Coordinates of C-alpha atoms and ligand atoms in Angstrom, one line a residue:
M1 CA -15.8 24.2 -60.5
A2 CA -19.2 23.1 -61.9
N3 CA -20.0 19.4 -61.9
R4 CA -20.8 17.8 -65.2
S5 CA -23.4 15.1 -65.4
S6 CA -24.1 12.3 -67.8
E7 CA -27.4 12.0 -69.6
K8 CA -28.7 9.8 -66.8
G9 CA -27.8 12.5 -64.4
E10 CA -25.1 10.4 -62.9
P11 CA -21.5 11.5 -62.4
T12 CA -19.0 10.5 -65.0
T13 CA -15.3 9.7 -64.6
S14 CA -14.2 12.3 -67.1
S15 CA -13.0 14.7 -64.5
P16 CA -10.8 13.6 -61.6
E17 CA -12.7 16.0 -59.5
I18 CA -15.9 14.1 -60.1
V19 CA -16.0 11.0 -58.0
P20 CA -17.7 7.9 -59.5
R21 CA -20.7 6.7 -57.5
T22 CA -19.1 3.3 -56.8
R23 CA -16.1 4.9 -55.2
L24 CA -18.1 7.4 -53.4
T25 CA -20.3 4.8 -52.0
R26 CA -17.5 2.6 -50.9
R27 CA -15.6 5.5 -49.4
A28 CA -18.7 6.7 -47.6
F29 CA -19.3 3.1 -46.5
L30 CA -15.8 2.8 -45.1
G31 CA -16.2 6.2 -43.5
V32 CA -19.3 5.1 -41.7
V33 CA -17.8 1.8 -40.7
G34 CA -14.6 3.6 -39.7
A35 CA -16.6 6.1 -37.6
G36 CA -18.6 3.3 -36.2
V37 CA -15.5 1.3 -35.3
G38 CA -13.9 4.4 -33.8
T39 CA -17.0 5.1 -31.8
L40 CA -17.2 1.6 -30.7
A41 CA -13.5 1.6 -29.8
V42 CA -13.8 4.9 -27.9
G43 CA -17.0 3.6 -26.4
G44 CA -15.4 0.3 -25.6
L45 CA -12.4 2.0 -24.0
T46 CA -14.7 4.3 -22.1
W47 CA -16.7 1.4 -20.9
K48 CA -13.5 -0.5 -19.9
A49 CA -12.3 2.7 -18.1
V50 CA -15.6 3.0 -16.2
Q51 CA -15.6 -0.7 -15.4
G52 CA -12.0 -0.5 -14.3
G53 CA -12.7 2.3 -11.9
V54 CA -10.6 4.9 -13.8
F55 CA -13.1 7.6 -12.9
A56 CA -13.9 6.3 -9.4
T57 CA -10.6 6.4 -7.6
G58 CA -11.0 6.0 -3.8
T59 CA -14.8 5.4 -3.9
G60 CA -17.1 2.4 -3.6
P61 CA -17.5 -0.2 -0.8
A62 CA -13.8 -0.9 -0.8
Y63 CA -13.1 2.6 0.4
A64 CA -16.1 3.3 2.6
A65 CA -14.3 2.4 5.8
W66 CA -12.3 5.6 5.5
D67 CA -15.4 7.7 5.7
A68 CA -17.0 5.6 8.5
L69 CA -14.6 6.6 11.2
G70 CA -16.4 9.8 12.2
A71 CA -19.9 8.4 11.7
P72 CA -22.2 8.1 14.7
G73 CA -22.6 4.6 16.1
D74 CA -21.6 2.2 18.8
A75 CA -18.5 3.5 20.7
T76 CA -16.8 0.1 21.1
L77 CA -17.2 -0.7 17.4
A78 CA -15.8 2.7 16.6
L79 CA -12.5 1.5 18.1
V80 CA -12.5 -1.4 15.6
S81 CA -13.4 1.1 12.8
A82 CA -10.2 3.0 13.7
A83 CA -8.1 -0.2 14.0
V84 CA -8.9 -1.4 10.4
L85 CA -7.5 1.8 8.9
A86 CA -4.0 1.0 10.2
A87 CA -1.0 0.4 8.0
N88 CA -0.4 -3.2 7.4
A89 CA 1.9 -5.4 5.2
H90 CA 0.6 -5.9 1.6
N91 CA -2.8 -4.6 2.8
T92 CA -3.5 -8.1 4.0
Q93 CA -5.4 -6.8 7.0
P94 CA -4.4 -9.8 9.1
W95 CA -6.8 -9.1 11.9
L96 CA -10.0 -10.2 13.6
F97 CA -11.8 -8.7 16.6
R98 CA -14.0 -10.1 19.3
V99 CA -16.0 -7.2 20.8
S100 CA -17.9 -7.2 24.0
P101 CA -19.2 -4.2 26.1
D102 CA -16.1 -4.1 28.3
R103 CA -13.4 -5.6 26.2
I104 CA -12.0 -6.0 22.7
D105 CA -9.8 -9.0 21.8
L106 CA -7.5 -8.8 18.8
F107 CA -6.6 -11.9 17.0
A108 CA -4.4 -12.7 14.0
D109 CA -6.2 -14.1 11.0
P110 CA -3.9 -17.1 10.1
T111 CA -5.2 -17.1 6.5
R112 CA -3.9 -13.6 5.7
T113 CA -0.2 -14.0 5.3
I114 CA 2.3 -13.3 2.5
G115 CA 4.1 -16.6 2.5
A116 CA 7.8 -16.4 1.6
M117 CA 7.7 -12.6 1.7
D118 CA 7.1 -12.9 5.5
P119 CA 8.2 -16.4 6.5
L120 CA 8.7 -15.5 10.2
L121 CA 5.4 -13.5 10.4
R122 CA 7.4 -10.4 11.5
E123 CA 5.4 -8.1 9.2
R124 CA 2.1 -9.7 10.3
D125 CA 3.0 -9.0 14.0
L126 CA 4.0 -5.4 13.1
S127 CA 0.7 -4.9 11.2
L128 CA -1.3 -6.1 14.2
G129 CA 0.7 -3.7 16.4
C130 CA -0.4 -0.9 14.0
A131 CA -4.0 -1.9 14.3
L132 CA -3.7 -2.0 18.1
E133 CA -2.3 1.5 18.2
N134 CA -5.2 2.9 16.2
L135 CA -7.6 1.1 18.5
V136 CA -6.0 2.5 21.6
L137 CA -5.9 6.0 20.2
A138 CA -9.6 5.8 19.4
G139 CA -10.5 4.9 23.0
P140 CA -10.5 8.4 24.6
A141 CA -12.1 9.9 21.5
H142 CA -15.1 7.7 22.3
G143 CA -15.0 8.1 26.1
L144 CA -13.3 4.8 26.6
A145 CA -10.1 4.2 28.6
T146 CA -8.1 1.2 27.4
T147 CA -5.8 -1.2 29.2
V148 CA -3.8 -3.5 27.0
A149 CA -2.4 -7.0 27.7
L150 CA -0.2 -8.3 24.8
L151 CA -0.3 -12.0 24.0
P152 CA -2.7 -12.7 26.9
E153 CA -3.1 -16.5 26.2
A154 CA 0.1 -18.5 26.0
S155 CA -1.9 -21.4 24.5
D156 CA -3.2 -19.3 21.6
P157 CA -0.5 -17.5 19.5
T158 CA -3.2 -15.9 17.4
H159 CA -4.6 -14.0 20.4
I160 CA -2.6 -10.8 20.0
A161 CA -4.1 -8.5 22.6
R162 CA -6.8 -8.1 25.2
V163 CA -8.0 -4.5 25.5
N164 CA -10.1 -3.9 28.6
L165 CA -12.4 -0.9 28.4
G166 CA -13.4 1.6 31.1
A167 CA -14.9 5.0 31.1
T168 CA -12.9 8.2 30.7
A169 CA -13.5 11.8 29.7
T170 CA -14.0 12.1 25.9
A171 CA -11.0 13.7 24.2
A172 CA -9.7 13.1 20.7
S173 CA -5.9 13.4 20.4
P174 CA -4.2 14.9 17.4
L175 CA -2.9 11.4 16.5
Y176 CA -6.5 10.1 16.5
A177 CA -7.5 12.9 14.3
A178 CA -4.9 11.8 11.7
I179 CA -6.1 8.2 11.4
A180 CA -8.3 8.8 8.4
N181 CA -5.8 11.1 6.7
R182 CA -2.8 8.8 7.0
H183 CA -1.9 7.0 3.7
T184 CA 1.3 5.3 2.6
D185 CA 2.9 7.8 0.2
R186 CA 4.7 6.1 -2.7
N187 CA 5.0 9.2 -4.9
A188 CA 8.1 11.2 -5.5
Y189 CA 9.1 13.4 -2.5
D190 CA 10.2 17.0 -2.8
T191 CA 14.0 16.8 -3.4
S192 CA 14.4 20.5 -2.8
R193 CA 13.5 20.1 0.9
T194 CA 15.2 18.2 3.7
V195 CA 13.5 17.1 6.9
A196 CA 14.9 19.1 9.8
L197 CA 16.9 17.0 12.3
A198 CA 14.7 18.4 15.0
Q199 CA 11.7 16.9 13.2
L200 CA 13.5 13.5 12.9
D201 CA 14.4 13.6 16.6
A202 CA 10.7 14.3 17.5
L203 CA 9.6 11.3 15.5
G204 CA 12.4 9.2 17.0
A205 CA 11.1 10.1 20.4
L206 CA 7.9 8.3 19.5
V207 CA 9.8 5.1 19.1
D208 CA 11.7 4.9 22.3
T209 CA 11.3 1.9 24.6
P210 CA 14.2 -0.2 26.1
D211 CA 13.9 -2.8 23.3
V212 CA 12.6 -0.8 20.4
G213 CA 14.2 2.3 18.8
L214 CA 14.8 4.2 15.6
A215 CA 17.9 4.6 13.4
W216 CA 18.0 7.4 10.8
F217 CA 20.1 7.3 7.6
V218 CA 20.4 11.0 6.9
R219 CA 24.0 11.6 5.6
D220 CA 24.6 11.1 1.9
A221 CA 26.9 8.1 2.3
E222 CA 24.5 6.1 4.5
K223 CA 21.5 7.1 2.4
A224 CA 23.4 5.8 -0.7
T225 CA 24.3 2.6 1.0
F226 CA 20.8 1.9 2.3
G227 CA 19.3 2.9 -1.0
E228 CA 21.6 0.6 -3.0
L229 CA 20.9 -2.2 -0.6
T230 CA 17.1 -1.7 -1.0
L231 CA 17.4 -1.8 -4.8
R232 CA 19.4 -4.9 -4.6
A233 CA 16.9 -6.5 -2.3
T234 CA 14.1 -5.6 -4.7
E235 CA 15.9 -7.3 -7.5
A236 CA 16.6 -10.4 -5.3
I237 CA 12.9 -10.7 -4.4
I238 CA 11.9 -10.4 -8.1
A239 CA 14.5 -13.1 -9.0
D240 CA 13.2 -15.4 -6.2
P241 CA 10.3 -17.3 -7.8
Q242 CA 8.6 -18.1 -4.4
Q243 CA 8.9 -14.6 -3.0
A244 CA 7.8 -13.0 -6.3
T245 CA 4.8 -15.3 -6.6
D246 CA 3.7 -14.7 -3.0
D247 CA 4.2 -11.0 -3.4
Y248 CA 2.0 -10.9 -6.6
A249 CA -0.7 -13.0 -4.9
W250 CA -1.8 -9.9 -3.0
Y251 CA -1.9 -7.7 -6.1
R252 CA -5.4 -6.7 -7.0
S253 CA -5.8 -5.5 -10.6
S254 CA -9.6 -5.6 -11.3
W255 CA -11.9 -3.0 -9.9
D256 CA -14.5 -5.7 -9.2
E257 CA -12.0 -7.7 -7.3
I258 CA -10.9 -4.7 -5.3
Q259 CA -14.5 -3.8 -4.5
T260 CA -15.3 -7.4 -3.4
K261 CA -12.2 -8.3 -1.5
K262 CA -11.4 -4.8 -0.2
D263 CA -7.8 -5.6 0.5
G264 CA -4.4 -6.1 -1.2
I265 CA -2.0 -3.9 -3.2
T266 CA -3.7 -1.8 -5.8
I267 CA -2.5 0.6 -8.5
D268 CA -4.0 3.8 -7.1
P269 CA -1.7 4.3 -4.1
S270 CA 1.3 2.9 -6.1
G271 CA 2.9 6.2 -6.8
Q272 CA 2.6 5.6 -10.6
S273 CA 1.5 8.5 -12.9
A274 CA -2.1 9.1 -13.6
L275 CA -1.7 7.7 -17.1
I276 CA -0.1 4.5 -16.0
R277 CA -2.8 4.1 -13.3
A278 CA -5.6 4.5 -15.8
L279 CA -4.0 2.1 -18.3
S280 CA -3.4 -0.5 -15.5
K281 CA -7.1 -0.4 -14.8
I282 CA -8.0 -1.0 -18.4
V283 CA -5.5 -3.6 -19.3
R284 CA -4.6 -6.4 -16.8
V285 CA -1.1 -6.0 -15.4
T286 CA 1.0 -9.1 -15.5
Q287 CA 3.4 -10.2 -12.8
Q288 CA 6.3 -9.3 -15.0
Q289 CA 4.9 -5.8 -15.7
N290 CA 4.2 -5.4 -12.0
N291 CA 7.7 -6.3 -11.1
D292 CA 9.2 -4.0 -13.7
G293 CA 7.0 -1.1 -12.5
W294 CA 8.0 -1.8 -8.9
L295 CA 11.7 -1.9 -9.6
N296 CA 11.6 1.1 -11.9
G297 CA 9.6 3.1 -9.3
M298 CA 12.1 2.2 -6.6
R299 CA 15.0 3.1 -8.8
T300 CA 13.8 6.3 -10.3
I301 CA 11.4 7.7 -7.7
Q302 CA 11.2 6.2 -4.3
V303 CA 14.9 5.8 -3.4
P304 CA 16.3 8.9 -5.2
T305 CA 13.7 11.3 -3.8
A306 CA 13.8 10.2 -0.2
A307 CA 15.0 13.0 2.1
A308 CA 16.1 10.4 4.6
F309 CA 15.6 6.7 5.4
G310 CA 14.9 5.2 8.7
A311 CA 14.7 1.8 10.4
I312 CA 12.7 0.7 13.4
V313 CA 15.1 -1.6 15.3
V314 CA 14.6 -4.1 18.1
R315 CA 16.9 -6.1 20.3
N316 CA 15.3 -9.4 19.4
P317 CA 13.5 -9.6 16.0
T318 CA 11.8 -12.9 17.0
D319 CA 10.3 -11.5 20.2
R320 CA 6.7 -11.0 19.4
I321 CA 6.2 -8.3 22.1
Q322 CA 9.0 -6.3 20.6
R323 CA 7.5 -6.7 17.1
L324 CA 4.0 -5.6 18.3
T325 CA 5.6 -2.7 20.1
A326 CA 7.5 -1.8 17.0
G327 CA 4.2 -1.9 15.0
R328 CA 2.5 0.4 17.5
A329 CA 5.5 2.7 17.2
W330 CA 5.3 2.8 13.4
Q331 CA 1.7 3.6 13.4
R332 CA 2.3 6.5 15.8
L333 CA 5.2 7.7 13.8
H334 CA 3.2 7.7 10.6
L335 CA 0.3 9.5 12.2
S336 CA 2.6 12.1 13.7
A337 CA 4.3 12.5 10.3
T338 CA 0.9 13.0 8.7
N339 CA 0.1 15.8 11.2
A340 CA 3.5 17.4 10.4
G341 CA 2.8 17.4 6.7
L342 CA 5.5 14.8 6.0
A343 CA 5.2 11.7 3.7
V344 CA 6.5 8.3 4.7
Q345 CA 6.5 4.9 3.0
P346 CA 7.7 1.6 4.5
I347 CA 10.2 0.0 2.1
C348 CA 10.9 -3.4 3.7
Q349 CA 12.6 -5.4 1.0
V350 CA 15.8 -5.6 3.0
P351 CA 14.2 -7.1 6.1
E352 CA 12.1 -9.3 3.8
R353 CA 15.3 -10.7 2.3
I354 CA 16.9 -11.1 5.7
D355 CA 14.0 -13.3 6.8
R356 CA 14.2 -15.2 3.6
E357 CA 17.9 -15.8 4.1
T358 CA 17.3 -17.1 7.6
T359 CA 14.5 -19.5 6.7
A360 CA 15.7 -20.7 3.3
G361 CA 19.3 -21.3 4.4
L362 CA 20.7 -18.7 2.0
P363 CA 24.0 -16.9 2.5
A364 CA 23.7 -14.0 5.0
D365 CA 24.2 -11.3 2.3
F366 CA 21.5 -8.7 3.3
T367 CA 21.7 -9.8 7.0
T368 CA 25.4 -8.9 7.1
A369 CA 25.1 -5.7 5.1
M370 CA 22.2 -4.4 7.2
T371 CA 23.9 -5.2 10.5
S372 CA 26.8 -3.0 9.5
L373 CA 24.5 0.0 9.1
L374 CA 22.8 -0.3 12.5
P375 CA 23.8 0.3 16.1
S376 CA 25.4 -2.8 17.5
G377 CA 23.0 -5.3 19.0
T378 CA 19.9 -4.1 17.1
H379 CA 18.0 -5.5 14.2
A380 CA 15.8 -3.7 11.7
V381 CA 12.2 -5.0 11.7
M382 CA 10.9 -2.2 9.5
T383 CA 12.6 0.2 7.1
F384 CA 11.2 3.3 5.4
R385 CA 11.7 6.5 3.6
I386 CA 10.6 10.0 4.6
G387 CA 10.3 13.4 2.9
H388 CA 8.0 16.2 1.9
P389 CA 5.1 15.2 -0.3
T390 CA 4.6 16.5 -3.8
T391 CA 1.1 15.3 -4.2
T392 CA -1.8 13.7 -2.3
A393 CA -1.3 10.0 -1.4
L394 CA -4.4 8.0 -2.4
R395 CA -6.5 5.6 -0.3
S396 CA -6.0 1.9 -0.2
P397 CA -9.0 -0.5 0.2
R398 CA -10.3 -1.6 3.6
R399 CA -12.7 -4.2 4.9
P400 CA -15.0 -2.3 7.3
A401 CA -15.3 -3.3 11.0
S402 CA -18.4 -5.3 10.3
E403 CA -16.4 -7.7 8.1
V404 CA -13.6 -8.4 10.6
L405 CA -15.6 -9.4 13.7
L406 CA -15.5 -12.8 15.3
Ligands
FMN501 C1 5.0 -4.2 8.4 C2 4.7 -3.4 7.1 C3 5.5 -3.6 6.0 C4 5.3 -2.8 4.9 N1 6.1 -2.9 3.8 C5 5.9 -2.1 2.7 C6 6.8 -2.1 1.6 O1 7.8 -2.8 1.7 N2 6.6 -1.2 0.6 C7 5.5 -0.4 0.6 O2 5.3 0.3 -0.4 N3 4.6 -0.4 1.6 C8 4.8 -1.2 2.7 N4 3.9 -1.2 3.7 C9 2.7 -0.3 3.6 C10 1.5 -1.1 3.3 O3 1.6 -1.6 2.0 C11 0.3 -0.2 3.5 O4 0.2 0.1 4.9 C12 -1.0 -0.9 3.1 O5 -1.0 -1.2 1.7 C13 -2.2 -0.1 3.4 O6 -2.1 1.2 2.9 P1 -2.1 2.5 3.7 O7 -0.9 2.5 4.6 O8 -2.1 3.6 2.7 O9 -3.4 2.5 4.5 C14 4.2 -1.9 4.9 C15 3.4 -1.8 6.0 C16 3.7 -2.5 7.1 C17 2.8 -2.3 8.4

């Protein structure tokens, strides 16, 4: 339809199809503003996404230690580079190393603890055992034989190990080769596949000393009992203000903080969906949201998709040598599982509640329940799930060797 014009050549309002200039102008104005705001919003969101590391998963200084392992350099330092990639509680990385040409001394860093989540420092000792295992595995790969003395100085409880170095033929073991590929897998596991008993036995054989062993929960009834106990322990931690606060203190939500501190629990390896991970990097996650996500993930993904659960057990959970040995065993088990294409995740809420009960004078609820699941005379120092992976587990941040030297 042809437009009609007034004498002045301006549109009139005589036809509803002819839009008056004032309205046109306003609408156009609003359109421009709207488009501008939209562009700004998208631009702002994109900027926030970039700032939050949405497009940079697993990169930057916080993750460089994972690529440094194979890089040429000093052989002795290479052992420390392997050690820092070990599993460790809350990614606190509670270690320090003193390096000399013929020896490496491993110390606990007393500032890197998780308070009421680990009141007896059980998990710290296990973590140090994990680091020691990687360090020892790296020896032959760099032509160095290692001789380990645990807790070599009675007067210094932070002196965890003295590792004397000698020469040996260079040979990288399969477990050493797995060090940079090992990641805690918090994603769903493949529920259509079980883990063969022979595979579980082979992993169990890696955890076999007089005082340290492995208990598997494979049958439906024991899996259900342990799964329920773990969910209840998760709820108990969330309901315990001190444990919940100390747990959240190691949660790193900003990309800047992750890249600066290079430690702590981060969203990428949490097992959450890609969308939740992206949103969590854009909008700061509160303690409440963190707890909700944790409990929901445990309830809907981590417990129900486990092919089996396991517990590393010791005769005396306060014996530090047994704890360190258990940590070394966990690291070996995780590396071996990685090579076998299996996924594992420590889920230690039950031992964490047991230690809390012991130190806070609480009723022995979880202590009693866990004892009834285990062989007599043994105590769980680490509990975990195992299964076949459904996706690639992501890296967690690490401080490089250069930042953990004394
Ligand atoms: C003693 C110990 C206890 C742990 N407890 C848990 C746990 O309860 N839940 C969990 O998701 N991961 C747990 N982990 C795994 C650590 O969070 C993980 O090793 C750390 O964040 C570094 O990540 P990475 O293993 O992928 O390198 C534990 C690890 C150790 C050594």
